Tab-separated table of C-alpha atoms and ligand atoms in Angstrom:
chain	number	residue	atom	x	y	z
A	2	UNK	CA	-32.805	-57.687	-23.760
A	3	UNK	CA	-34.064	-60.578	-21.790
A	4	UNK	CA	-37.579	-61.616	-22.122
A	5	UNK	CA	-38.636	-64.168	-24.704
A	6	UNK	CA	-40.409	-61.384	-26.636
A	7	UNK	CA	-37.085	-59.421	-26.896
A	8	UNK	CA	-35.247	-62.466	-28.109
A	9	UNK	CA	-37.930	-63.182	-30.712
A	10	UNK	CA	-37.660	-59.616	-32.029
A	11	UNK	CA	-33.935	-59.877	-32.146
A	12	UNK	CA	-34.368	-63.078	-34.320
A	13	UNK	CA	-36.735	-61.170	-36.657
A	14	UNK	CA	-34.349	-58.307	-36.859
A	15	UNK	CA	-31.625	-60.686	-37.821
A	16	UNK	CA	-33.776	-62.405	-40.392
A	17	UNK	CA	-34.792	-59.089	-41.915
A	18	UNK	CA	-31.167	-58.553	-43.081
A	19	UNK	CA	-31.747	-61.561	-45.396
A	20	UNK	CA	-35.509	-61.180	-46.209
A	21	UNK	CA	-37.734	-58.554	-47.554
A	22	UNK	CA	-40.136	-56.713	-45.212
A	23	UNK	CA	-43.002	-58.357	-47.155
A	24	UNK	CA	-41.617	-61.856	-46.573
A	25	UNK	CA	-41.226	-61.217	-42.843
A	26	UNK	CA	-44.682	-59.770	-42.700
A	27	UNK	CA	-46.208	-62.694	-44.579
A	28	UNK	CA	-44.631	-65.451	-42.587
A	29	UNK	CA	-43.996	-64.052	-39.180
A	30	UNK	CA	-46.458	-61.238	-38.417
A	31	UNK	CA	-48.931	-63.497	-36.865
A	32	UNK	CA	-46.438	-65.882	-35.270
A	33	UNK	CA	-45.703	-65.626	-31.576
A	34	UNK	CA	-42.968	-67.064	-29.339
A	35	UNK	CA	-44.352	-69.423	-26.710
A	36	UNK	CA	-41.397	-70.663	-24.677
A	37	UNK	CA	-37.658	-70.680	-24.634
A	38	UNK	CA	-35.895	-73.096	-22.386
A	39	UNK	CA	-34.022	-76.329	-22.261
A	40	UNK	CA	-32.352	-75.387	-25.488
A	41	UNK	CA	-35.669	-75.228	-27.352
A	42	UNK	CA	-37.585	-72.366	-28.874
A	43	UNK	CA	-41.320	-72.884	-29.204
A	44	UNK	CA	-43.343	-70.588	-31.472
A	45	UNK	CA	-46.960	-70.611	-32.626
A	46	UNK	CA	-48.312	-69.915	-36.046
A	47	UNK	CA	-51.953	-69.911	-37.246
A	48	UNK	CA	-51.823	-72.558	-39.951
A	49	UNK	CA	-50.196	-75.784	-41.002
A	50	UNK	CA	-49.142	-74.069	-44.228
A	51	UNK	CA	-47.152	-71.384	-42.401
A	52	UNK	CA	-45.639	-73.986	-40.141
A	53	UNK	CA	-44.351	-75.856	-43.136
A	54	UNK	CA	-42.839	-72.821	-44.831
A	55	UNK	CA	-41.177	-71.651	-41.659
A	56	UNK	CA	-39.880	-75.001	-40.939
A	57	UNK	CA	-38.587	-75.717	-44.459
A	58	UNK	CA	-37.254	-72.282	-45.280
A	59	UNK	CA	-36.402	-70.420	-42.145
A	60	UNK	CA	-35.660	-72.861	-39.330
A	61	UNK	CA	-31.964	-73.081	-40.166
A	62	UNK	CA	-31.677	-69.284	-39.997
A	63	UNK	CA	-33.643	-69.002	-36.822
A	64	UNK	CA	-31.415	-71.631	-35.210
A	65	UNK	CA	-28.308	-69.868	-36.487
A	66	UNK	CA	-29.461	-66.624	-34.833
A	67	UNK	CA	-30.102	-68.477	-31.554
A	68	UNK	CA	-26.758	-70.143	-31.768
A	69	UNK	CA	-25.115	-66.725	-32.220
A	70	UNK	CA	-26.911	-65.296	-29.255
A	71	UNK	CA	-26.449	-68.174	-26.772
A	72	UNK	CA	-23.371	-70.037	-28.190
A	73	UNK	CA	-25.181	-73.355	-28.252
A	74	UNK	CA	-27.558	-75.368	-30.413
A	75	UNK	CA	-31.320	-74.938	-30.134
A	76	UNK	CA	-34.250	-76.860	-31.351
A	77	UNK	CA	-37.264	-75.160	-32.982
A	78	UNK	CA	-40.725	-76.401	-32.276
A	79	UNK	CA	-43.724	-74.876	-34.232
A	80	UNK	CA	-47.264	-75.152	-32.846
A	81	UNK	CA	-50.227	-74.589	-35.036
A	82	UNK	CA	-53.380	-72.695	-33.955
A	83	UNK	CA	-54.247	-73.548	-30.301
A	84	UNK	CA	-52.220	-76.669	-30.126
A	85	UNK	CA	-51.008	-77.123	-26.582
A	86	UNK	CA	-47.389	-77.016	-25.698
A	87	UNK	CA	-46.329	-79.843	-23.444
A	88	UNK	CA	-42.714	-79.702	-22.449
A	89	UNK	CA	-41.037	-83.048	-22.688
A	90	UNK	CA	-40.759	-85.129	-19.571
A	91	UNK	CA	-37.114	-84.902	-20.565
A	92	UNK	CA	-34.960	-87.854	-20.075
A	93	UNK	CA	-35.206	-88.436	-16.397
A	94	UNK	CA	-36.022	-92.120	-16.152
A	95	UNK	CA	-38.090	-93.045	-13.144
A	96	UNK	CA	-35.364	-94.997	-11.504
A	97	UNK	CA	-32.808	-92.161	-11.603
A	98	UNK	CA	-34.526	-88.818	-11.400
A	99	UNK	CA	-31.263	-87.170	-10.362
A	100	UNK	CA	-29.823	-87.985	-13.714
A	101	UNK	CA	-31.828	-85.437	-15.726
A	102	UNK	CA	-29.701	-82.931	-17.648
A	103	UNK	CA	-26.370	-84.394	-16.770
A	104	UNK	CA	-25.219	-85.500	-20.143
A	105	UNK	CA	-22.037	-85.246	-22.158
A	106	UNK	CA	-23.797	-82.740	-24.449
A	107	UNK	CA	-24.254	-80.346	-21.590
A	108	UNK	CA	-20.800	-80.680	-20.243
A	109	UNK	CA	-18.412	-77.814	-21.192
A	110	UNK	CA	-14.927	-79.077	-21.779
A	111	UNK	CA	-11.862	-76.982	-20.895
A	112	UNK	CA	-8.294	-77.608	-19.853
A	113	UNK	CA	-9.272	-78.248	-16.181
A	114	UNK	CA	-11.545	-81.200	-16.991
A	115	UNK	CA	-10.661	-82.472	-20.475
A	116	UNK	CA	-8.869	-85.555	-19.209
A	117	UNK	CA	-11.699	-86.571	-16.954
A	118	UNK	CA	-14.131	-85.954	-19.767
A	119	UNK	CA	-12.140	-88.034	-22.289
A	120	UNK	CA	-11.792	-90.822	-19.709
A	121	UNK	CA	-15.527	-90.774	-19.070
A	122	UNK	CA	-16.294	-90.957	-22.787
A	123	UNK	CA	-13.866	-93.841	-23.183
A	124	UNK	CA	-15.535	-95.754	-20.365
A	125	UNK	CA	-19.027	-95.040	-21.726
A	126	UNK	CA	-18.046	-96.393	-25.157
A	127	UNK	CA	-16.326	-99.497	-23.795
A	128	UNK	CA	-17.654	-100.241	-20.420
A	129	UNK	CA	-15.640	-102.819	-18.419
A	130	UNK	CA	-12.839	-102.945	-20.906
A	131	UNK	CA	-9.887	-100.730	-20.345
A	132	UNK	CA	-10.312	-98.324	-17.566
A	133	UNK	CA	-11.689	-100.164	-14.526
A	134	UNK	CA	-12.388	-98.627	-12.139
A	135	UNK	CA	-12.423	-95.066	-13.366
A	136	UNK	CA	-11.746	-92.840	-10.375
A	137	UNK	CA	-12.688	-89.168	-10.792
A	138	UNK	CA	-11.635	-86.801	-8.125
A	139	UNK	CA	-11.696	-83.023	-7.434
A	140	UNK	CA	-13.202	-80.491	-5.205
A	141	UNK	CA	-16.877	-80.037	-4.614
A	142	UNK	CA	-18.968	-78.455	-7.442
A	143	UNK	CA	-16.614	-79.119	-10.359
A	144	UNK	CA	-18.675	-81.620	-12.286
A	145	UNK	CA	-17.824	-85.090	-10.915
A	146	UNK	CA	-21.397	-86.148	-10.389
A	147	UNK	CA	-22.261	-84.643	-13.754
A	148	UNK	CA	-19.699	-86.809	-15.542
A	149	UNK	CA	-20.799	-89.847	-13.544
A	150	UNK	CA	-24.389	-89.416	-14.806
A	151	UNK	CA	-23.241	-88.630	-18.242
A	152	UNK	CA	-21.649	-92.057	-18.380
A	153	UNK	CA	-24.907	-93.525	-17.042
A	154	UNK	CA	-26.951	-91.752	-19.717
A	155	UNK	CA	-24.701	-92.757	-22.546
A	156	UNK	CA	-24.614	-96.402	-21.480
A	157	UNK	CA	-28.377	-96.455	-21.073
A	158	UNK	CA	-28.654	-95.154	-24.530
A	159	UNK	CA	-26.129	-97.365	-26.300
A	160	UNK	CA	-26.413	-100.522	-24.129
A	161	UNK	CA	-29.993	-100.454	-22.961
A	162	UNK	CA	-29.749	-104.004	-21.650
A	163	UNK	CA	-27.119	-103.090	-19.106
A	164	UNK	CA	-28.158	-102.786	-15.491
A	165	UNK	CA	-27.049	-99.575	-13.872
A	166	UNK	CA	-26.635	-99.087	-10.170
A	167	UNK	CA	-26.044	-95.675	-8.536
A	168	UNK	CA	-25.117	-95.130	-4.911
A	169	UNK	CA	-23.767	-92.350	-2.809
A	170	UNK	CA	-21.130	-92.914	-0.282
A	171	UNK	CA	-23.247	-91.888	2.780
A	172	UNK	CA	-26.380	-93.762	1.540
A	173	UNK	CA	-24.314	-96.873	1.155
A	174	UNK	CA	-23.374	-96.701	4.768
A	175	UNK	CA	-26.887	-95.963	6.024
A	176	UNK	CA	-28.489	-98.655	3.820
A	177	UNK	CA	-26.026	-101.154	5.132
A	178	UNK	CA	-26.668	-100.301	8.744
A	179	UNK	CA	-30.402	-100.659	8.078
A	180	UNK	CA	-30.013	-103.922	6.363
A	181	UNK	CA	-27.940	-105.321	9.219
A	182	UNK	CA	-30.573	-104.231	11.745
A	183	UNK	CA	-33.347	-105.794	9.688
A	184	UNK	CA	-31.377	-108.921	8.915
A	185	UNK	CA	-31.519	-108.208	5.233
A	186	UNK	CA	-27.833	-108.014	4.310
A	187	UNK	CA	-28.375	-110.595	1.527
A	188	UNK	CA	-30.810	-108.273	-0.260
A	189	UNK	CA	-28.493	-105.361	0.215
A	190	UNK	CA	-25.646	-107.321	-1.440
A	191	UNK	CA	-27.680	-108.462	-4.359
A	192	UNK	CA	-28.897	-104.961	-5.033
A	193	UNK	CA	-25.566	-103.718	-6.099
A	194	UNK	CA	-23.516	-106.815	-6.947
A	195	UNK	CA	-25.421	-107.618	-10.074
A	196	UNK	CA	-24.896	-104.245	-11.683
A	197	UNK	CA	-23.187	-104.046	-15.169
A	198	UNK	CA	-22.340	-100.470	-14.312
A	199	UNK	CA	-21.807	-99.307	-10.769
A	200	UNK	CA	-21.710	-95.493	-10.290
A	201	UNK	CA	-20.415	-94.804	-6.816
A	202	UNK	CA	-20.660	-91.155	-5.955
A	203	UNK	CA	-18.555	-89.427	-3.165
A	204	UNK	CA	-16.701	-92.485	-1.972
A	205	UNK	CA	-14.870	-90.362	0.611
A	206	UNK	CA	-17.849	-90.889	2.928
A	207	UNK	CA	-17.068	-94.536	3.518
A	208	UNK	CA	-13.447	-93.947	4.499
A	209	UNK	CA	-12.837	-94.896	8.103
A	210	UNK	CA	-16.124	-96.859	8.415
A	211	UNK	CA	-14.924	-100.331	8.871
A	212	UNK	CA	-17.929	-102.443	8.106
A	213	UNK	CA	-18.960	-100.287	5.169
A	214	UNK	CA	-15.530	-100.516	3.592
A	215	UNK	CA	-15.473	-104.270	4.117
A	216	UNK	CA	-18.892	-104.597	2.425
A	217	UNK	CA	-17.833	-102.360	-0.403
A	218	UNK	CA	-14.667	-104.281	-0.890
A	219	UNK	CA	-16.678	-107.397	-1.671
A	220	UNK	CA	-19.176	-105.549	-3.863
A	221	UNK	CA	-16.206	-104.082	-5.781
A	222	UNK	CA	-14.510	-107.417	-6.315
A	223	UNK	CA	-17.722	-109.101	-7.351
A	224	UNK	CA	-18.430	-106.559	-10.014
A	225	UNK	CA	-14.914	-106.188	-11.147
A	226	UNK	CA	-14.349	-109.885	-11.559
A	227	UNK	CA	-17.484	-110.216	-13.600
A	228	UNK	CA	-15.875	-107.711	-15.993
A	229	UNK	CA	-18.446	-104.982	-15.292
A	230	UNK	CA	-17.599	-101.311	-15.115
A	231	UNK	CA	-17.148	-99.341	-11.888
A	232	UNK	CA	-16.925	-95.528	-11.807
A	233	UNK	CA	-16.117	-93.806	-8.533
A	234	UNK	CA	-16.023	-90.181	-7.630
A	235	UNK	CA	-14.284	-88.609	-4.662
A	236	UNK	CA	-13.307	-85.219	-3.420
A	237	UNK	CA	-9.662	-86.326	-3.114
A	238	UNK	CA	-7.400	-88.945	-4.560
A	239	UNK	CA	-7.120	-92.331	-2.833
A	240	UNK	CA	-3.707	-91.629	-1.416
A	241	UNK	CA	-4.999	-88.633	0.390
A	242	UNK	CA	-7.833	-90.541	2.045
A	243	UNK	CA	-6.135	-91.159	5.326
A	244	UNK	CA	-8.695	-93.587	6.656
A	245	UNK	CA	-9.219	-95.629	3.507
A	246	UNK	CA	-8.681	-99.385	3.799
A	247	UNK	CA	-5.374	-100.280	1.990
A	248	UNK	CA	-7.021	-103.012	0.060
A	249	UNK	CA	-9.504	-100.538	-1.410
A	250	UNK	CA	-6.741	-97.981	-2.090
A	251	UNK	CA	-4.781	-100.577	-4.075
A	252	UNK	CA	-7.886	-101.479	-6.067
A	253	UNK	CA	-8.681	-97.840	-6.888
A	254	UNK	CA	-5.115	-97.064	-7.875
A	255	UNK	CA	-5.137	-100.032	-10.176
A	256	UNK	CA	-7.692	-98.253	-12.383
A	257	UNK	CA	-7.635	-94.944	-14.102
A	258	UNK	CA	-7.285	-91.765	-12.013
A	259	UNK	CA	-8.738	-88.560	-13.493
A	260	UNK	CA	-8.711	-85.286	-11.598
A	261	UNK	CA	-10.905	-82.222	-12.228
A	262	UNK	CA	-9.503	-78.841	-11.350
A	263	UNK	CA	-11.390	-75.485	-11.110
A	264	UNK	CA	-12.087	-74.171	-14.621
A	265	UNK	CA	-10.231	-71.213	-16.140
A	266	UNK	CA	-12.080	-67.953	-16.888
A	267	UNK	CA	-12.820	-68.910	-20.540
A	268	UNK	CA	-14.432	-72.200	-19.476
A	269	UNK	CA	-16.344	-70.542	-16.692
A	270	UNK	CA	-17.722	-68.106	-19.208
A	271	UNK	CA	-18.779	-70.914	-21.538
A	272	UNK	CA	-20.448	-72.732	-18.639
A	273	UNK	CA	-22.266	-69.613	-17.491
A	274	UNK	CA	-23.466	-68.967	-21.050
A	275	UNK	CA	-24.631	-72.553	-21.451
A	276	UNK	CA	-26.559	-72.613	-18.124
A	277	UNK	CA	-28.199	-69.310	-19.011
A	278	UNK	CA	-29.231	-70.605	-22.374
A	279	UNK	CA	-30.735	-73.667	-20.745
A	280	UNK	CA	-32.926	-71.406	-18.700
A	281	UNK	CA	-33.761	-69.187	-21.679
A	282	UNK	CA	-31.852	-66.273	-20.169
A	283	UNK	CA	-29.795	-64.209	-22.519
A	284	UNK	CA	-27.071	-62.385	-20.686
A	285	UNK	CA	-24.725	-59.840	-22.440
A	286	UNK	CA	-21.151	-60.938	-22.621
A	287	UNK	CA	-20.142	-58.228	-20.146
A	288	UNK	CA	-22.449	-59.785	-17.535
A	289	UNK	CA	-21.246	-63.323	-18.299
A	290	UNK	CA	-17.631	-62.169	-17.860
A	291	UNK	CA	-18.457	-60.321	-14.698
A	292	UNK	CA	-20.067	-63.438	-13.153
A	293	UNK	CA	-17.323	-65.727	-14.293
A	294	UNK	CA	-14.690	-63.437	-12.919
A	295	UNK	CA	-16.348	-63.242	-9.522
A	296	UNK	CA	-17.178	-66.897	-9.031
A	297	UNK	CA	-13.999	-68.889	-9.558
A	298	UNK	CA	-13.759	-72.109	-7.743
A	299	UNK	CA	-17.105	-73.760	-7.943
A	300	UNK	CA	-19.360	-74.431	-10.954
A	301	UNK	CA	-22.268	-75.193	-8.751
A	302	UNK	CA	-22.179	-71.651	-7.495
A	303	UNK	CA	-21.779	-70.244	-10.941
A	304	UNK	CA	-24.984	-72.119	-11.860
A	305	UNK	CA	-26.622	-70.885	-8.667
A	306	UNK	CA	-25.990	-67.281	-9.620
A	307	UNK	CA	-27.490	-67.779	-12.991
A	308	UNK	CA	-30.577	-69.380	-11.533
A	309	UNK	CA	-30.971	-66.494	-9.084
A	310	UNK	CA	-30.820	-64.078	-11.919
A	311	UNK	CA	-33.534	-65.974	-13.758
A	312	UNK	CA	-35.705	-65.919	-10.661
A	313	UNK	CA	-35.184	-62.141	-10.156
A	314	UNK	CA	-36.162	-61.631	-13.717
A	315	UNK	CA	-39.251	-63.842	-13.508
A	316	UNK	CA	-40.468	-62.663	-10.130
A	317	UNK	CA	-39.346	-59.051	-10.002
A	318	UNK	CA	-39.459	-58.530	-13.721
A	319	UNK	CA	-36.025	-57.041	-13.278
A	320	UNK	CA	-33.721	-56.390	-16.097
A	321	UNK	CA	-30.357	-57.747	-15.276
A	322	UNK	CA	-28.312	-54.945	-13.855
A	323	UNK	CA	-24.862	-55.075	-12.319
A	324	UNK	CA	-26.508	-54.645	-8.940
A	325	UNK	CA	-28.710	-57.668	-9.523
A	326	UNK	CA	-25.659	-59.703	-10.440
A	327	UNK	CA	-23.841	-58.515	-7.272
A	328	UNK	CA	-26.887	-59.443	-5.198
A	329	UNK	CA	-27.075	-62.860	-6.695
A	330	UNK	CA	-23.389	-63.480	-6.208
A	331	UNK	CA	-23.646	-62.479	-2.502
A	332	UNK	CA	-26.706	-64.718	-1.991
A	333	UNK	CA	-25.009	-67.670	-3.496
A	334	UNK	CA	-21.434	-67.563	-2.473
A	335	UNK	CA	-21.571	-65.964	0.889
A	336	UNK	CA	-24.774	-67.139	2.439
A	337	UNK	CA	-24.854	-70.563	0.982
A	338	UNK	CA	-21.234	-71.177	1.858
A	339	UNK	CA	-21.654	-70.993	5.623
A	340	UNK	CA	-22.534	-74.419	6.959
A	341	UNK	CA	-25.062	-74.694	9.753
A	342	UNK	CA	-23.966	-75.855	13.201
A	343	UNK	CA	-26.121	-78.967	12.816
A	344	UNK	CA	-24.164	-79.922	9.681
A	345	UNK	CA	-20.842	-79.435	11.355
A	346	UNK	CA	-21.857	-81.478	14.349
A	347	UNK	CA	-23.311	-84.166	12.217
A	348	UNK	CA	-20.270	-84.546	9.928
A	349	UNK	CA	-17.908	-84.459	12.850
A	350	UNK	CA	-19.900	-87.116	14.563
A	351	UNK	CA	-20.210	-89.161	11.405
A	352	UNK	CA	-16.500	-89.147	10.983
A	353	UNK	CA	-16.056	-90.905	14.303
A	354	UNK	CA	-19.103	-93.174	13.813
A	355	UNK	CA	-20.817	-91.265	16.605
A	356	UNK	CA	-24.171	-89.550	16.730
A	357	UNK	CA	-24.713	-85.779	17.233
A	358	UNK	CA	-26.206	-86.596	20.609
A	359	UNK	CA	-22.800	-88.204	21.611
A	360	UNK	CA	-21.113	-84.894	21.046
A	361	UNK	CA	-23.789	-82.916	22.749
A	362	UNK	CA	-23.924	-85.272	25.733
A	363	UNK	CA	-21.834	-85.381	28.859
A	364	UNK	CA	-19.569	-88.379	28.192
A	365	UNK	CA	-15.917	-87.598	28.496
A	366	UNK	CA	-14.636	-90.605	26.637
A	367	UNK	CA	-11.568	-89.716	24.556
A	368	UNK	CA	-13.228	-89.909	21.188
A	369	UNK	CA	-16.298	-88.043	22.143
A	370	UNK	CA	-14.317	-85.286	23.809
A	371	UNK	CA	-12.085	-84.938	20.770
A	372	UNK	CA	-15.063	-84.918	18.451
A	373	UNK	CA	-16.763	-82.240	20.566
A	374	UNK	CA	-13.617	-80.084	20.473
A	375	UNK	CA	-13.204	-80.486	16.730
A	376	UNK	CA	-16.860	-79.512	16.173
A	377	UNK	CA	-16.324	-76.340	18.166
A	378	UNK	CA	-13.140	-75.545	16.353
A	379	UNK	CA	-14.776	-76.024	13.041
A	380	UNK	CA	-17.735	-73.766	13.959
A	381	UNK	CA	-15.170	-71.114	14.835
A	382	UNK	CA	-13.451	-71.600	11.469
A	383	UNK	CA	-16.456	-71.943	9.149
A	384	UNK	CA	-19.259	-69.793	10.736
A	385	UNK	CA	-19.633	-66.400	12.283
A	386	UNK	CA	-21.016	-67.799	15.549
A	387	UNK	CA	-19.858	-66.267	18.811
A	388	UNK	CA	-18.060	-68.445	21.394
A	389	UNK	CA	-21.177	-68.243	23.446
A	390	UNK	CA	-23.317	-69.664	20.603
A	391	UNK	CA	-20.763	-72.262	19.799
A	392	UNK	CA	-20.746	-73.428	23.312
A	393	UNK	CA	-24.539	-73.610	23.384
A	394	UNK	CA	-24.761	-75.779	20.303
A	395	UNK	CA	-23.015	-78.450	22.247
A	396	UNK	CA	-24.527	-77.794	25.674
A	397	UNK	CA	-21.335	-75.981	26.924
A	398	UNK	CA	-20.456	-72.448	27.892
A	399	UNK	CA	-18.137	-69.970	26.145
A	400	UNK	CA	-15.140	-70.748	28.406
A	401	UNK	CA	-15.300	-74.403	27.370
A	402	UNK	CA	-15.753	-73.428	23.709
A	403	UNK	CA	-12.621	-71.267	23.947
A	404	UNK	CA	-10.525	-73.874	25.643
A	405	UNK	CA	-11.701	-76.574	23.161
A	406	UNK	CA	-10.733	-74.480	20.295
A	407	UNK	CA	-7.304	-73.735	21.796
A	408	UNK	CA	-6.810	-77.369	22.423
A	409	UNK	CA	-7.409	-78.293	18.784
A	410	UNK	CA	-5.076	-75.548	17.663
A	411	UNK	CA	-2.310	-77.027	19.932
A	412	UNK	CA	-2.930	-80.495	18.706
A	413	UNK	CA	-2.702	-79.313	15.135
A	414	UNK	CA	0.610	-77.666	15.744
A	415	UNK	CA	2.083	-80.891	17.099
A	416	UNK	CA	0.234	-83.635	15.289
A	417	UNK	CA	-0.016	-83.942	11.523
A	418	UNK	CA	-2.733	-86.526	11.817
A	419	UNK	CA	-5.148	-84.144	13.361
A	420	UNK	CA	-4.606	-81.645	10.554
A	421	UNK	CA	-5.560	-84.340	8.088
A	422	UNK	CA	-8.643	-85.252	10.194
A	423	UNK	CA	-9.726	-81.601	10.292
A	424	UNK	CA	-9.282	-81.321	6.531
A	425	UNK	CA	-11.161	-84.452	5.836
A	426	UNK	CA	-14.136	-83.375	8.012
A	427	UNK	CA	-14.086	-79.855	6.518
A	428	UNK	CA	-14.242	-81.359	3.084
A	429	UNK	CA	-17.170	-83.532	4.065
A	430	UNK	CA	-19.010	-80.537	5.367
A	431	UNK	CA	-18.438	-78.457	2.210
A	432	UNK	CA	-19.501	-81.297	-0.125
A	433	UNK	CA	-22.739	-81.555	1.791
A	434	UNK	CA	-23.569	-77.874	1.537
A	435	UNK	CA	-23.666	-77.893	-2.284
B	9	LIG	P1	-19.487	-82.293	-7.984
B	9	LIG	O1	-20.118	-83.609	-8.078
B	9	LIG	O2	-18.046	-82.344	-8.464
B	9	LIG	O3	-19.628	-81.765	-6.599
B	9	LIG	P2	-21.496	-81.602	-9.850
B	9	LIG	O4	-21.281	-82.603	-10.894
B	9	LIG	O5	-22.703	-81.750	-8.960
B	9	LIG	O6	-20.219	-81.331	-8.961
B	9	LIG	O7	-21.591	-80.150	-10.539
B	9	LIG	C1	-22.227	-79.041	-9.933
B	9	LIG	C2	-22.989	-78.312	-10.922
B	9	LIG	O8	-22.112	-77.670	-11.900
B	9	LIG	C3	-23.917	-79.228	-11.788
B	9	LIG	O9	-25.143	-78.595	-11.960
B	9	LIG	C4	-23.183	-79.452	-13.070
B	9	LIG	O10	-24.068	-79.557	-14.169
B	9	LIG	C5	-22.393	-78.153	-13.197
B	9	LIG	N1	-21.094	-78.327	-13.954
B	9	LIG	C6	-19.955	-78.642	-13.386
B	9	LIG	N2	-18.959	-78.692	-14.358
B	9	LIG	C7	-19.631	-78.403	-15.506
B	9	LIG	C8	-19.174	-78.322	-16.933
B	9	LIG	N3	-17.941	-78.530	-17.276
B	9	LIG	N4	-20.096	-77.987	-17.811
B	9	LIG	C9	-21.363	-77.798	-17.517
B	9	LIG	N5	-21.855	-77.869	-16.267
B	9	LIG	C10	-20.999	-78.134	-15.217
B	10	LIG	MG1	-21.140	-84.655	-6.555
């Protein structure tokens, strides 16, 4: 049972346990389902009168059936005659299109994230008061950005006068570089300093970048001293950010730290069910459990699998079989997880404030050589490329690739710092693939 027609029939079947066949026939025989998505069922009836009866007498029961089927609340919209259905623009305000859908309502709370969730709610209710900054950290794909935006949503709703500023770690760096080039640093500063709420996503990207950290330090102080709220996310806690400026580390640790861990099976099942409901896809519990058992460490992938299944169903008109689920899981978790050589080279170069061309070029300066060797080592670790191909990506041959990889392995055995660098770069690569 998957299509909207099936779900509608299931609803009528359920209602028929409470209503006589005549009642069902009278009120529903000429009603048809129109759309089921974003937690909303839309149906069409021929007359205003029927709409009123259905809405007054049956909408609660219909919603109850939907809630049984999907484990979440639905809205019922009834159209009359040939009235057009226009899905809402939803709440994605023009200035923050990324924000759509990331609300507290859509966030499933479990043991792994309940502290971060409670902290985010506290901040949204009392911005700038108790927990400043709020620092949310955890691996990629576990809901950090979701909570960040949920705070944004809530503040926009309850404190519409407050000015919200959102920035991602790598954009902050790039915008700053651009502003310096164009002589517009003053504009850049004003853009963020006057925020009542600063949402800073993926701060790990500024670690090690001296001028960016310096600039952020001043932005931070400016906002903080004005009593305004700052929320930061990162893929690791401040004390594990080896290249973070100590002044920033102290500031961050002066606020509230909240970590998010991978969700347990029960939470993963609830999330899978919720994401499916949002797409109007009803999956049997056995399928939900199967998916949630297979995809453990990353909610983004869990969601990816559900989206794939919806696509298979829409495009191929497939019913959801175990094979379809397996295929979706392979598509999402295996293929999407392998970073491209370009990404590895870019993130390695970024880490040392170099450009990809620096790594591909001939210079043998210490830093460029090390960066080049690390990029080759990471390609060996994270992709299936042959030594030959790895060498080619950096304009080298396979002998050089092999000796570079060995060199890094030796360094890692003797030098703890290199191990941390490798972990940091790997983490930047995986948070970019999401
Ligand atoms: P991160 O910023 O930690 O990498 P995101 O916030 O982008 O992760 O989350 C990845 C995806 O998983 C998003 O689509 C988000 O809505 C979803 N997600 C993560 N955690 C939850 C949760 N607890 N409930 C519902 N959706 C979640
Ligand atoms: Mg994120």
